[in-house]
Amino acid sequence: MSQRVQGVIARGKGAPVEVTTIVVPDPGPGEAVVTIQACGVCHTDLHYREGGINDDFPFLLGHEAAGVVESVGAGVTEVAPGDFVVLNWRAVCGECRACRKGKPWYCFATHNATQKMTLEDGTELSPALGIGAFVEKTLVAAGQCTKVDPRARPAAVGLLGCGVMAGIGAAVNTGGVTRGDSVAVIGCGGVGDGAVAGAALAGATTIIAIDTDERKLEWAKGFGATHTVNARGTDVVAAVKELTGGFGADVVIEAVGRPETYETAFYARDLAGTVVLVGVPTPDMRIELPLLEVFGRGGALKSSWYGDCLPTRDFPMLTELYLQGRLDLDAFVTEEIGLGDVEAAFDKMHTGGVLRSVVLF
């Protein structure tokens, strides 16, 4: 029997979000219903609200979440009722060409629930990133549920579901940061600070945090930044080179997603260095770089999808590091809010006053 729960939706482009009744069907084959305990407010949710992803309104927002499996459909073996899980938006298929090449983190046919959650009048909802977790209970593909140690705090490990994982993975998985490397991170929000933390975990000895907000630069120090650069009125490329013996960083992670910051990242790397784009640009953005410079500098220009993570591998491992006190996920949680406070949390994003607001249920 379907259930009626409260959730946050965006009805139209730029319209304030609202709390309303959501109809959640029983799980079908390969699906699971999850009782949400915590869900982070991510910039991607704001992009959905602003029509920056697509125009499939109304959206059921929220995707950076942890909770407990309530029920599962036929054929589900990955999880069982009672399991504590972090939700992921790249449930790999195991059959596409990327999976068959042994690179499932690039899976081109990720799974979502087949059934739709709806409003009470039957209007079908588009769940953000195939999840939709600003809601008391949500319906997902069972493969979107990754079991982690239930001792972990939901508000903290839920952030592995998107932003923090994207940042850590951009450094460790995509950027291949290793011991002794120099790393520069442009943009020190939740994703950028995740990249700082990932670089520190990987053993980088020089970690340069770059932003225009002194508060964010201070936060970055707490995650392992060894140096900070305020980009307001500063030649960032020159500053990075000065801090790296005149060479530039081995890995530069662009966590903003703008042409001008990407160009800065390109020129701030060392010869044969790596640029990783993990910030999300808008469809209209373009870059122009001298092709001779692209050739002459060598190295690699990469984009990072979800930190090129494999949830079944990375979420439990990072949760264990959190429980050991080696990865401070709690520090990403700026405030804990209620379901009715999501619109206000979006406003705070514009002022840069939070790393993450987290909805508790």
Coordinates of C-alpha atoms in Angstrom, one line a residue, residues 8-10 39-40 42-49 53-54 56 58-65 87-90 112 116-117 125-135 138-140 144 161-162 346:
V8 CA 10.0 19.4 -0.4
I9 CA 9.3 20.1 -4.0
A10 CA 10.1 22.8 -6.6
C39 CA 19.8 15.0 3.9
G40 CA 22.3 17.8 3.0
C42 CA 23.5 20.8 -2.0
H43 CA 24.0 23.4 -4.7
T44 CA 22.7 20.8 -7.2
D45 CA 19.3 21.0 -5.6
L46 CA 19.4 24.8 -6.1
H47 CA 20.4 24.2 -9.7
Y48 CA 17.3 22.0 -10.1
R49 CA 15.1 24.7 -8.5
I53 CA 19.6 20.9 -14.9
N54 CA 16.4 20.5 -17.0
D56 CA 11.1 18.4 -15.8
P58 CA 7.9 19.5 -10.4
F59 CA 11.1 18.2 -8.8
L60 CA 11.3 16.3 -5.5
L61 CA 14.5 17.8 -4.2
G62 CA 17.3 16.4 -2.0
H63 CA 19.8 13.7 -2.8
E64 CA 22.7 13.8 -0.2
A65 CA 21.1 11.5 2.3
L87 CA 22.1 6.9 -0.9
N88 CA 24.0 7.3 -4.1
W89 CA 23.0 8.6 -7.5
R90 CA 25.2 6.3 -9.6
N112 CA 16.9 4.5 -10.8
K116 CA 7.3 7.3 -9.8
M117 CA 6.5 9.1 -6.6
L125 CA 7.6 14.0 -9.6
S126 CA 11.1 14.1 -10.9
P127 CA 13.4 13.1 -8.1
A128 CA 16.7 15.1 -7.9
L129 CA 19.5 12.9 -9.3
G130 CA 17.1 10.0 -9.2
I131 CA 16.8 10.1 -5.4
G132 CA 14.5 12.9 -4.0
A133 CA 15.4 12.8 -0.3
F134 CA 14.0 16.0 1.1
V135 CA 11.2 13.7 2.2
T138 CA 11.8 7.9 -0.6
L139 CA 11.7 5.2 -3.3
V140 CA 15.0 4.4 -5.0
Q144 CA 21.3 3.3 -4.9
G161 CA 26.2 10.9 -1.0
C162 CA 27.3 13.8 -3.1
F346 CA 19.3 28.1 -0.3

